[in-house]
C-alpha cells in the first residue's frame, strides 16, 4: 500500500455516489475507483448473510485494482459486513454508520434522534448502538433513538423519482409516525436518501435537522489516510467550483448496464461520467 494508490469506494448501486462526490470535493488529489453493484441491488431487503457475501465480492474486486483503502459507501453493507472486513483485510476500511451517528448526537439539542434506512440496516440495530455509544462519549444521558425502515426509498431514488407524487405519498406513509415522535434530528441512514432530502425535509418540517453523513464520512476518510501516512501529497491542489470526475482520476465500474449507470449516475453526481466498465462480480 502506498499513498499513490486509489481509494476504493463501493455501494449496492448508485447511492454511494453521494459519498464519492464528497470525497472528491474534500480530497481532490486522490485517485478514486467506484463500484456499484447495480445488478444485485437492493441489498437492504436481503439477509445479512447475503449482504456479507456480496460485500466480500465487492471488496475482492476493488482489491484487484490495488486500492490503498476501502470506503463502504453503503449503510447496509456497513451494518452487515464492516466488522468482518476489518478483521479480514489489512488496509483501512472506512464505513458510514459511526460518523453519521456521531454527527447526529452533536447536532441534536433535544436528544431525540431518528434514523431511517433499509430494513437490513434498521434490523441490525447498528445505528441504535452507535448513537448510544456516541452519546456516552459525549457524556449525554438525554439521547433517545427512533428507527424506521423505508425500503421503497431506494428504488424510488434509483428510478430518479426524487420529487414525484408517489415519492411524497410513500414518504408520508413512512415518516408521519416518526414526525409524531418529536425528534429534532433525522439521520439519512442510507446513501440513496440524500437524493430524496427535499421531500423528506418537507414532511419532517423545518425543526428537524437532516444528517447526510457523506461529508463527515469524507472527513473520516481524510483523517484516517492522514493517520496511516497514506494521504496523497497532491491533495493540496484545489478543485474548481465544479466537482468533476475525469477518467484519469475517477474510474467507475458496475455489475449492470453501463448505459444506465452513466445516465442515472450522472444525475446522482450532478456531473458527467467519463469512464464506466462492466464487471462480472460473481467471478470474485
Ligand atoms: N445505499 C445503500 C445503503 O446505504 C442501500 C441500498 C440498498 O438497499 O441496496 O444502505
PDB file of C-alpha atoms and ligand atoms in Angstrom:
ATOM      1  CA  UNK A   1       0.000   0.000   0.000  1.00  0.00           C
ATOM      2  CA  UNK A   2       1.285   3.436  -0.825  1.00  0.00           C
ATOM      3  CA  UNK A   3      -0.082   6.954  -0.949  1.00  0.00           C
ATOM      4  CA  UNK A   4      -0.199   6.882  -4.750  1.00  0.00           C
ATOM      5  CA  UNK A   5      -2.833   4.126  -4.762  1.00  0.00           C
ATOM      6  CA  UNK A   6      -6.525   4.753  -5.340  1.00  0.00           C
ATOM      7  CA  UNK A   7      -9.303   4.776  -2.760  1.00  0.00           C
ATOM      8  CA  UNK A   8     -11.880   2.074  -3.486  1.00  0.00           C
ATOM      9  CA  UNK A   9     -15.488   3.077  -2.859  1.00  0.00           C
ATOM     10  CA  UNK A  10     -18.499   0.821  -3.265  1.00  0.00           C
ATOM     11  CA  UNK A  11     -22.244   0.609  -2.807  1.00  0.00           C
ATOM     12  CA  UNK A  12     -25.075  -1.679  -3.821  1.00  0.00           C
ATOM     13  CA  UNK A  13     -25.767   0.739  -6.665  1.00  0.00           C
ATOM     14  CA  UNK A  14     -25.791   4.472  -7.146  1.00  0.00           C
ATOM     15  CA  UNK A  15     -26.334   5.732  -3.574  1.00  0.00           C
ATOM     16  CA  UNK A  16     -22.620   5.637  -2.766  1.00  0.00           C
ATOM     17  CA  UNK A  17     -22.061   8.262  -5.425  1.00  0.00           C
ATOM     18  CA  UNK A  18     -23.349  10.808  -2.876  1.00  0.00           C
ATOM     19  CA  UNK A  19     -20.350   9.828  -0.726  1.00  0.00           C
ATOM     20  CA  UNK A  20     -17.939   9.684  -3.670  1.00  0.00           C
ATOM     21  CA  UNK A  21     -18.870  13.261  -4.588  1.00  0.00           C
ATOM     22  CA  UNK A  22     -17.908  14.488  -1.120  1.00  0.00           C
ATOM     23  CA  UNK A  23     -14.650  12.519  -1.131  1.00  0.00           C
ATOM     24  CA  UNK A  24     -13.787  14.037  -4.489  1.00  0.00           C
ATOM     25  CA  UNK A  25     -14.624  17.511  -3.143  1.00  0.00           C
ATOM     26  CA  UNK A  26     -12.541  17.117   0.016  1.00  0.00           C
ATOM     27  CA  UNK A  27      -9.679  15.060  -1.436  1.00  0.00           C
ATOM     28  CA  UNK A  28      -9.192  16.370  -4.969  1.00  0.00           C
ATOM     29  CA  UNK A  29      -5.745  14.813  -5.393  1.00  0.00           C
ATOM     30  CA  UNK A  30      -6.843  11.216  -4.745  1.00  0.00           C
ATOM     31  CA  UNK A  31      -7.470   8.628  -7.420  1.00  0.00           C
ATOM     32  CA  UNK A  32     -10.871   7.031  -6.896  1.00  0.00           C
ATOM     33  CA  UNK A  33     -12.378   3.753  -8.013  1.00  0.00           C
ATOM     34  CA  UNK A  34     -16.124   3.301  -7.621  1.00  0.00           C
ATOM     35  CA  UNK A  35     -18.005   0.037  -7.875  1.00  0.00           C
ATOM     36  CA  UNK A  36     -21.821  -0.003  -7.951  1.00  0.00           C
ATOM     37  CA  UNK A  37     -23.403  -3.428  -7.625  1.00  0.00           C
ATOM     38  CA  UNK A  38     -26.433  -2.345  -9.649  1.00  0.00           C
ATOM     39  CA  UNK A  39     -27.013  -5.871 -10.925  1.00  0.00           C
ATOM     40  CA  UNK A  40     -27.798  -7.110  -7.394  1.00  0.00           C
ATOM     41  CA  UNK A  41     -29.323  -4.011  -5.812  1.00  0.00           C
ATOM     42  CA  UNK A  42     -31.101  -3.597  -3.425  1.00  0.00           C
ATOM     43  CA  UNK A  43     -29.023  -5.024  -0.590  1.00  0.00           C
ATOM     44  CA  UNK A  44     -31.352  -3.632   2.050  1.00  0.00           C
ATOM     45  CA  UNK A  45     -34.051  -6.263   1.672  1.00  0.00           C
ATOM     46  CA  UNK A  46     -31.590  -9.210   1.624  1.00  0.00           C
ATOM     47  CA  UNK A  47     -30.454 -11.316   4.572  1.00  0.00           C
ATOM     48  CA  UNK A  48     -27.291 -10.305   6.487  1.00  0.00           C
ATOM     49  CA  UNK A  49     -25.502 -13.414   5.127  1.00  0.00           C
ATOM     50  CA  UNK A  50     -26.241 -12.483   1.539  1.00  0.00           C
ATOM     51  CA  UNK A  51     -25.166  -8.866   2.098  1.00  0.00           C
ATOM     52  CA  UNK A  52     -21.918 -10.108   3.650  1.00  0.00           C
ATOM     53  CA  UNK A  53     -21.254 -12.432   0.705  1.00  0.00           C
ATOM     54  CA  UNK A  54     -21.924  -9.654  -1.815  1.00  0.00           C
ATOM     55  CA  UNK A  55     -19.774  -7.214   0.145  1.00  0.00           C
ATOM     56  CA  UNK A  56     -16.807  -9.586   0.226  1.00  0.00           C
ATOM     57  CA  UNK A  57     -17.055  -9.960  -3.546  1.00  0.00           C
ATOM     58  CA  UNK A  58     -17.239  -6.172  -3.980  1.00  0.00           C
ATOM     59  CA  UNK A  59     -14.097  -5.738  -1.889  1.00  0.00           C
ATOM     60  CA  UNK A  60     -12.284  -8.588  -3.665  1.00  0.00           C
ATOM     61  CA  UNK A  61     -12.945  -6.811  -6.935  1.00  0.00           C
ATOM     62  CA  UNK A  62     -11.633  -3.481  -5.609  1.00  0.00           C
ATOM     63  CA  UNK A  63      -8.503  -5.192  -4.284  1.00  0.00           C
ATOM     64  CA  UNK A  64      -7.621  -6.243  -7.845  1.00  0.00           C
ATOM     65  CA  UNK A  65      -7.231  -2.502  -8.509  1.00  0.00           C
ATOM     66  CA  UNK A  66      -4.585  -2.231  -5.764  1.00  0.00           C
ATOM     67  CA  UNK A  67      -6.581   0.210  -3.689  1.00  0.00           C
ATOM     68  CA  UNK A  68      -4.948   1.670  -0.555  1.00  0.00           C
ATOM     69  CA  UNK A  69      -8.218   1.976   1.402  1.00  0.00           C
ATOM     70  CA  UNK A  70     -11.825   0.886   1.149  1.00  0.00           C
ATOM     71  CA  UNK A  71     -14.862   3.072   1.764  1.00  0.00           C
ATOM     72  CA  UNK A  72     -18.105   1.186   2.357  1.00  0.00           C
ATOM     73  CA  UNK A  73     -20.391   3.866   0.931  1.00  0.00           C
ATOM     74  CA  UNK A  74     -23.452   1.834   1.866  1.00  0.00           C
ATOM     75  CA  UNK A  75     -25.102   1.725   5.266  1.00  0.00           C
ATOM     76  CA  UNK A  76     -26.486  -1.760   4.693  1.00  0.00           C
ATOM     77  CA  UNK A  77     -23.069  -3.201   3.845  1.00  0.00           C
ATOM     78  CA  UNK A  78     -21.545  -1.231   6.741  1.00  0.00           C
ATOM     79  CA  UNK A  79     -24.140  -2.739   9.081  1.00  0.00           C
ATOM     80  CA  UNK A  80     -23.729  -6.322   7.888  1.00  0.00           C
ATOM     81  CA  UNK A  81     -20.056  -6.536   6.966  1.00  0.00           C
ATOM     82  CA  UNK A  82     -17.768  -3.828   8.353  1.00  0.00           C
ATOM     83  CA  UNK A  83     -16.607  -5.903  11.338  1.00  0.00           C
ATOM     84  CA  UNK A  84     -15.716  -8.861   9.079  1.00  0.00           C
ATOM     85  CA  UNK A  85     -13.935  -6.645   6.575  1.00  0.00           C
ATOM     86  CA  UNK A  86     -11.843  -5.011   9.278  1.00  0.00           C
ATOM     87  CA  UNK A  87     -10.858  -8.396  10.636  1.00  0.00           C
ATOM     88  CA  UNK A  88     -10.123  -9.940   7.275  1.00  0.00           C
ATOM     89  CA  UNK A  89      -8.241  -7.197   5.444  1.00  0.00           C
ATOM     90  CA  UNK A  90      -5.113  -5.376   6.327  1.00  0.00           C
ATOM     91  CA  UNK A  91      -5.996  -1.995   4.839  1.00  0.00           C
ATOM     92  CA  UNK A  92      -8.038   0.915   6.185  1.00  0.00           C
ATOM     93  CA  UNK A  93     -11.779   0.239   5.930  1.00  0.00           C
ATOM     94  CA  UNK A  94     -13.993   3.282   6.477  1.00  0.00           C
ATOM     95  CA  UNK A  95     -17.709   2.755   6.993  1.00  0.00           C
ATOM     96  CA  UNK A  96     -20.606   5.199   7.144  1.00  0.00           C
ATOM     97  CA  UNK A  97     -22.556   4.407  10.326  1.00  0.00           C
ATOM     98  CA  UNK A  98     -20.276   5.697  13.111  1.00  0.00           C
ATOM     99  CA  UNK A  99     -19.577   9.098  11.515  1.00  0.00           C
ATOM    100  CA  UNK A 100     -23.319   9.643  10.885  1.00  0.00           C
ATOM    101  CA  UNK A 101     -24.262   8.635  14.428  1.00  0.00           C
ATOM    102  CA  UNK A 102     -21.642  10.936  15.951  1.00  0.00           C
ATOM    103  CA  UNK A 103     -22.795  13.844  13.753  1.00  0.00           C
ATOM    104  CA  UNK A 104     -26.404  13.270  14.843  1.00  0.00           C
ATOM    105  CA  UNK A 105     -25.572  13.306  18.562  1.00  0.00           C
ATOM    106  CA  UNK A 106     -23.606  16.502  18.028  1.00  0.00           C
ATOM    107  CA  UNK A 107     -26.470  18.143  16.105  1.00  0.00           C
ATOM    108  CA  UNK A 108     -29.378  17.149  18.348  1.00  0.00           C
ATOM    109  CA  UNK A 109     -30.490  19.584  21.031  1.00  0.00           C
ATOM    110  CA  UNK A 110     -33.440  17.599  22.428  1.00  0.00           C
ATOM    111  CA  UNK A 111     -31.596  14.259  22.221  1.00  0.00           C
ATOM    112  CA  UNK A 112     -34.489  12.701  20.289  1.00  0.00           C
ATOM    113  CA  UNK A 113     -32.794  11.254  17.196  1.00  0.00           C
ATOM    114  CA  UNK A 114     -34.450   9.396  14.330  1.00  0.00           C
ATOM    115  CA  UNK A 115     -32.725   7.135  11.828  1.00  0.00           C
ATOM    116  CA  UNK A 116     -34.197   5.978   8.531  1.00  0.00           C
ATOM    117  CA  UNK A 117     -32.556   3.247   6.498  1.00  0.00           C
ATOM    118  CA  UNK A 118     -33.077  -0.036   4.721  1.00  0.00           C
ATOM    119  CA  UNK A 119     -34.724  -2.946   6.550  1.00  0.00           C
ATOM    120  CA  UNK A 120     -31.332  -4.664   6.918  1.00  0.00           C
ATOM    121  CA  UNK A 121     -29.738  -1.559   8.441  1.00  0.00           C
ATOM    122  CA  UNK A 122     -32.563  -0.842  10.886  1.00  0.00           C
ATOM    123  CA  UNK A 123     -32.968  -4.514  11.874  1.00  0.00           C
ATOM    124  CA  UNK A 124     -29.232  -4.828  12.523  1.00  0.00           C
ATOM    125  CA  UNK A 125     -29.525  -2.174  15.290  1.00  0.00           C
ATOM    126  CA  UNK A 126     -26.077  -0.809  14.380  1.00  0.00           C
ATOM    127  CA  UNK A 127     -27.321   2.767  14.403  1.00  0.00           C
ATOM    128  CA  UNK A 128     -29.071   2.353  17.728  1.00  0.00           C
ATOM    129  CA  UNK A 129     -25.843   1.065  19.257  1.00  0.00           C
ATOM    130  CA  UNK A 130     -23.667   3.665  17.515  1.00  0.00           C
ATOM    131  CA  UNK A 131     -25.913   6.537  18.644  1.00  0.00           C
ATOM    132  CA  UNK A 132     -25.953   5.414  22.286  1.00  0.00           C
ATOM    133  CA  UNK A 133     -22.176   4.905  22.121  1.00  0.00           C
ATOM    134  CA  UNK A 134     -21.680   8.401  20.673  1.00  0.00           C
ATOM    135  CA  UNK A 135     -23.992   9.799  23.391  1.00  0.00           C
ATOM    136  CA  UNK A 136     -21.915   8.104  26.061  1.00  0.00           C
ATOM    137  CA  UNK A 137     -18.704   9.537  24.628  1.00  0.00           C
ATOM    138  CA  UNK A 138     -20.331  12.979  24.588  1.00  0.00           C
ATOM    139  CA  UNK A 139     -21.453  12.474  28.202  1.00  0.00           C
ATOM    140  CA  UNK A 140     -25.154  12.766  27.291  1.00  0.00           C
ATOM    141  CA  UNK A 141     -27.879  10.810  29.032  1.00  0.00           C
ATOM    142  CA  UNK A 142     -30.801  12.503  27.274  1.00  0.00           C
ATOM    143  CA  UNK A 143     -30.448  10.695  23.938  1.00  0.00           C
ATOM    144  CA  UNK A 144     -33.285   8.534  22.615  1.00  0.00           C
ATOM    145  CA  UNK A 145     -33.238   6.609  19.358  1.00  0.00           C
ATOM    146  CA  UNK A 146     -36.181   6.156  16.952  1.00  0.00           C
ATOM    147  CA  UNK A 147     -35.621   3.932  13.893  1.00  0.00           C
ATOM    148  CA  UNK A 148     -37.743   3.368  10.817  1.00  0.00           C
ATOM    149  CA  UNK A 149     -37.070   1.186   7.772  1.00  0.00           C
ATOM    150  CA  UNK A 150     -38.075   2.818   4.476  1.00  0.00           C
ATOM    151  CA  UNK A 151     -37.421   0.081   1.900  1.00  0.00           C
ATOM    152  CA  UNK A 152     -39.155   1.742  -1.054  1.00  0.00           C
ATOM    153  CA  UNK A 153     -36.917   4.817  -0.931  1.00  0.00           C
ATOM    154  CA  UNK A 154     -34.035   3.014  -2.667  1.00  0.00           C
ATOM    155  CA  UNK A 155     -35.910   2.015  -5.840  1.00  0.00           C
ATOM    156  CA  UNK A 156     -37.506   5.475  -5.957  1.00  0.00           C
ATOM    157  CA  UNK A 157     -34.065   7.110  -5.777  1.00  0.00           C
ATOM    158  CA  UNK A 158     -32.562   4.720  -8.359  1.00  0.00           C
ATOM    159  CA  UNK A 159     -35.504   5.409 -10.655  1.00  0.00           C
ATOM    160  CA  UNK A 160     -34.792   9.134 -10.469  1.00  0.00           C
ATOM    161  CA  UNK A 161     -38.224   9.851  -8.908  1.00  0.00           C
ATOM    162  CA  UNK A 162     -36.783  12.286  -6.403  1.00  0.00           C
ATOM    163  CA  UNK A 163     -39.741  14.624  -6.254  1.00  0.00           C
ATOM    164  CA  UNK A 164     -42.757  12.748  -7.606  1.00  0.00           C
ATOM    165  CA  UNK A 165     -46.262  12.370  -6.146  1.00  0.00           C
ATOM    166  CA  UNK A 166     -45.551   8.692  -5.492  1.00  0.00           C
ATOM    167  CA  UNK A 167     -42.391   9.540  -3.563  1.00  0.00           C
ATOM    168  CA  UNK A 168     -44.307  12.074  -1.488  1.00  0.00           C
ATOM    169  CA  UNK A 169     -47.078   9.575  -0.676  1.00  0.00           C
ATOM    170  CA  UNK A 170     -44.540   6.879   0.201  1.00  0.00           C
ATOM    171  CA  UNK A 171     -42.609   9.295   2.380  1.00  0.00           C
ATOM    172  CA  UNK A 172     -45.767  10.255   4.288  1.00  0.00           C
ATOM    173  CA  UNK A 173     -46.512   6.610   4.957  1.00  0.00           C
ATOM    174  CA  UNK A 174     -43.026   6.052   6.405  1.00  0.00           C
ATOM    175  CA  UNK A 175     -42.402   9.360   8.131  1.00  0.00           C
ATOM    176  CA  UNK A 176     -45.671  10.600   9.639  1.00  0.00           C
ATOM    177  CA  UNK A 177     -45.276   8.417  12.713  1.00  0.00           C
ATOM    178  CA  UNK A 178     -41.617   9.401  13.110  1.00  0.00           C
ATOM    179  CA  UNK A 179     -42.584  13.064  12.947  1.00  0.00           C
ATOM    180  CA  UNK A 180     -45.065  12.399  15.749  1.00  0.00           C
ATOM    181  CA  UNK A 181     -42.261  11.129  17.978  1.00  0.00           C
ATOM    182  CA  UNK A 182     -40.893  14.644  18.340  1.00  0.00           C
ATOM    183  CA  UNK A 183     -37.370  14.078  17.013  1.00  0.00           C
ATOM    184  CA  UNK A 184     -35.240  17.130  16.218  1.00  0.00           C
ATOM    185  CA  UNK A 185     -32.607  15.253  14.168  1.00  0.00           C
ATOM    186  CA  UNK A 186     -33.015  12.632  11.462  1.00  0.00           C
ATOM    187  CA  UNK A 187     -30.131  10.576  10.087  1.00  0.00           C
ATOM    188  CA  UNK A 188     -30.438   9.678   6.424  1.00  0.00           C
ATOM    189  CA  UNK A 189     -29.088   6.207   7.150  1.00  0.00           C
ATOM    190  CA  UNK A 190     -28.882   5.082   3.549  1.00  0.00           C
ATOM    191  CA  UNK A 191     -26.636   6.663   0.952  1.00  0.00           C
ATOM    192  CA  UNK A 192     -29.520   6.816  -1.522  1.00  0.00           C
ATOM    193  CA  UNK A 193     -31.679   9.014   0.700  1.00  0.00           C
ATOM    194  CA  UNK A 194     -29.908  12.373   0.232  1.00  0.00           C
ATOM    195  CA  UNK A 195     -31.493  12.410  -3.215  1.00  0.00           C
ATOM    196  CA  UNK A 196     -34.919  12.454  -1.552  1.00  0.00           C
ATOM    197  CA  UNK A 197     -33.869  15.012   1.068  1.00  0.00           C
ATOM    198  CA  UNK A 198     -36.146  17.732  -0.222  1.00  0.00           C
ATOM    199  CA  UNK A 199     -39.297  15.616   0.140  1.00  0.00           C
ATOM    200  CA  UNK A 200     -38.137  14.121   3.455  1.00  0.00           C
ATOM    201  CA  UNK A 201     -37.292  17.579   4.831  1.00  0.00           C
ATOM    202  CA  UNK A 202     -40.628  18.991   3.751  1.00  0.00           C
ATOM    203  CA  UNK A 203     -42.557  16.231   5.520  1.00  0.00           C
ATOM    204  CA  UNK A 204     -40.456  16.325   8.698  1.00  0.00           C
ATOM    205  CA  UNK A 205     -40.697  20.113   8.904  1.00  0.00           C
ATOM    206  CA  UNK A 206     -38.128  22.838   9.419  1.00  0.00           C
ATOM    207  CA  UNK A 207     -37.498  21.937  13.069  1.00  0.00           C
ATOM    208  CA  UNK A 208     -35.868  18.619  12.148  1.00  0.00           C
ATOM    209  CA  UNK A 209     -32.225  18.628  11.047  1.00  0.00           C
ATOM    210  CA  UNK A 210     -31.361  16.082   8.378  1.00  0.00           C
ATOM    211  CA  UNK A 211     -27.979  14.383   8.727  1.00  0.00           C
ATOM    212  CA  UNK A 212     -26.427  13.372   5.418  1.00  0.00           C
ATOM    213  CA  UNK A 213     -23.285  11.579   6.510  1.00  0.00           C
ATOM    214  CA  UNK A 214     -21.469  11.986   3.163  1.00  0.00           C
ATOM    215  CA  UNK A 215     -19.397  14.969   4.237  1.00  0.00           C
ATOM    216  CA  UNK A 216     -18.490  13.568   7.677  1.00  0.00           C
ATOM    217  CA  UNK A 217     -17.541  10.278   6.009  1.00  0.00           C
ATOM    218  CA  UNK A 218     -15.270  12.114   3.575  1.00  0.00           C
ATOM    219  CA  UNK A 219     -13.678  13.851   6.570  1.00  0.00           C
ATOM    220  CA  UNK A 220     -13.242  10.450   8.271  1.00  0.00           C
ATOM    221  CA  UNK A 221     -11.510   9.144   5.122  1.00  0.00           C
ATOM    222  CA  UNK A 222      -9.163  12.120   5.138  1.00  0.00           C
ATOM    223  CA  UNK A 223      -8.341  11.742   8.856  1.00  0.00           C
ATOM    224  CA  UNK A 224      -7.719   8.011   8.523  1.00  0.00           C
ATOM    225  CA  UNK A 225      -5.440   8.319   5.473  1.00  0.00           C
ATOM    226  CA  UNK A 226      -3.502  11.052   7.204  1.00  0.00           C
ATOM    227  CA  UNK A 227      -3.062   8.902  10.300  1.00  0.00           C
ATOM    228  CA  UNK A 228      -1.824   5.998   8.189  1.00  0.00           C
ATOM    229  CA  UNK A 229       0.529   8.191   6.136  1.00  0.00           C
ATOM    230  CA  UNK A 230      -1.493   7.336   3.025  1.00  0.00           C
ATOM    231  CA  UNK A 231      -2.727  10.772   2.047  1.00  0.00           C
ATOM    232  CA  UNK A 232      -1.678  11.685  -1.489  1.00  0.00           C
ATOM    233  CA  UNK A 233       0.613  14.709  -1.439  1.00  0.00           C
ATOM    234  CA  UNK A 234      -1.195  16.338  -4.348  1.00  0.00           C
ATOM    235  CA  UNK A 235      -4.318  16.918  -2.241  1.00  0.00           C
ATOM    236  CA  UNK A 236      -3.263  20.496  -1.772  1.00  0.00           C
ATOM    237  CA  UNK A 237      -4.460  21.079  -5.344  1.00  0.00           C
ATOM    238  CA  UNK A 238      -7.835  22.776  -5.173  1.00  0.00           C
ATOM    239  CA  UNK A 239     -10.810  21.750  -7.307  1.00  0.00           C
ATOM    240  CA  UNK A 240     -12.539  24.421  -9.326  1.00  0.00           C
ATOM    241  CA  UNK A 241     -16.090  25.434  -8.386  1.00  0.00           C
ATOM    242  CA  UNK A 242     -17.390  22.435 -10.357  1.00  0.00           C
ATOM    243  CA  UNK A 243     -16.676  18.982  -8.941  1.00  0.00           C
ATOM    244  CA  UNK A 244     -15.665  16.871 -11.913  1.00  0.00           C
ATOM    245  CA  UNK A 245     -14.847  13.197 -12.391  1.00  0.00           C
ATOM    246  CA  UNK A 246     -12.205  12.939 -15.141  1.00  0.00           C
ATOM    247  CA  UNK A 247     -11.397   9.411 -16.346  1.00  0.00           C
ATOM    248  CA  UNK A 248      -7.712   9.677 -15.398  1.00  0.00           C
ATOM    249  CA  UNK A 249      -8.711  10.259 -11.755  1.00  0.00           C
ATOM    250  CA  UNK A 250     -12.021   8.502 -11.212  1.00  0.00           C
ATOM    251  CA  UNK A 251     -12.934   5.126 -12.684  1.00  0.00           C
ATOM    252  CA  UNK A 252     -16.416   3.681 -12.428  1.00  0.00           C
ATOM    253  CA  UNK A 253     -17.468   0.046 -12.538  1.00  0.00           C
ATOM    254  CA  UNK A 254     -20.927  -1.503 -12.398  1.00  0.00           C
ATOM    255  CA  UNK A 255     -22.305  -5.040 -12.385  1.00  0.00           C
ATOM    256  CA  UNK A 256     -25.206  -3.990 -14.634  1.00  0.00           C
ATOM    257  CA  UNK A 257     -25.879  -1.811 -17.673  1.00  0.00           C
ATOM    258  CA  UNK A 258     -23.115   0.692 -18.387  1.00  0.00           C
ATOM    259  CA  UNK A 259     -25.531   2.975 -20.234  1.00  0.00           C
ATOM    260  CA  UNK A 260     -27.956   3.088 -17.312  1.00  0.00           C
ATOM    261  CA  UNK A 261     -25.129   3.711 -14.839  1.00  0.00           C
ATOM    262  CA  UNK A 262     -23.826   6.564 -16.953  1.00  0.00           C
ATOM    263  CA  UNK A 263     -27.256   8.146 -17.295  1.00  0.00           C
ATOM    264  CA  UNK A 264     -28.576   7.835 -13.725  1.00  0.00           C
ATOM    265  CA  UNK A 265     -25.167   8.004 -12.050  1.00  0.00           C
ATOM    266  CA  UNK A 266     -24.531  11.325 -13.783  1.00  0.00           C
ATOM    267  CA  UNK A 267     -27.706  12.659 -12.139  1.00  0.00           C
ATOM    268  CA  UNK A 268     -26.578  11.423  -8.705  1.00  0.00           C
ATOM    269  CA  UNK A 269     -23.173  13.056  -9.179  1.00  0.00           C
ATOM    270  CA  UNK A 270     -24.506  16.199 -10.853  1.00  0.00           C
ATOM    271  CA  UNK A 271     -21.687  15.691 -13.331  1.00  0.00           C
ATOM    272  CA  UNK A 272     -20.860  13.686 -16.427  1.00  0.00           C
ATOM    273  CA  UNK A 273     -19.323  10.226 -16.027  1.00  0.00           C
ATOM    274  CA  UNK A 274     -16.493   9.596 -18.476  1.00  0.00           C
ATOM    275  CA  UNK A 275     -15.365   6.022 -17.944  1.00  0.00           C
ATOM    276  CA  UNK A 276     -17.585   3.088 -16.863  1.00  0.00           C
ATOM    277  CA  UNK A 277     -16.854  -0.608 -17.286  1.00  0.00           C
ATOM    278  CA  UNK A 278     -18.995  -3.630 -16.598  1.00  0.00           C
ATOM    279  CA  UNK A 279     -17.784  -6.208 -14.070  1.00  0.00           C
ATOM    280  CA  UNK A 280     -18.863  -9.833 -13.653  1.00  0.00           C
ATOM    281  CA  UNK A 281     -18.966  -9.560  -9.862  1.00  0.00           C
ATOM    282  CA  UNK A 282     -19.958 -13.191  -9.273  1.00  0.00           C
ATOM    283  CA  UNK A 283     -16.471 -14.119 -10.518  1.00  0.00           C
ATOM    284  CA  UNK A 284     -14.820 -12.529  -7.440  1.00  0.00           C
TER     285      UNK A 284
HETATM  286  N1  LIG B   1     -27.294   2.622  -0.389  1.00  0.00           N
HETATM  287  C1  LIG B   1     -27.460   1.539   0.482  1.00  0.00           C
HETATM  288  C2  LIG B   1     -27.385   1.981   1.916  1.00  0.00           C
HETATM  289  O1  LIG B   1     -26.767   2.983   2.211  1.00  0.00           O
HETATM  290  C3  LIG B   1     -28.645   0.652   0.368  1.00  0.00           C
HETATM  291  C4  LIG B   1     -29.344   0.438  -0.861  1.00  0.00           C
HETATM  292  C5  LIG B   1     -29.841  -0.968  -0.996  1.00  0.00           C
HETATM  293  O2  LIG B   1     -30.810  -1.371  -0.355  1.00  0.00           O
HETATM  294  O3  LIG B   1     -29.214  -1.650  -1.786  1.00  0.00           O
HETATM  295  O4  LIG B   1     -27.922   1.336   2.789  1.00  0.00           O
END
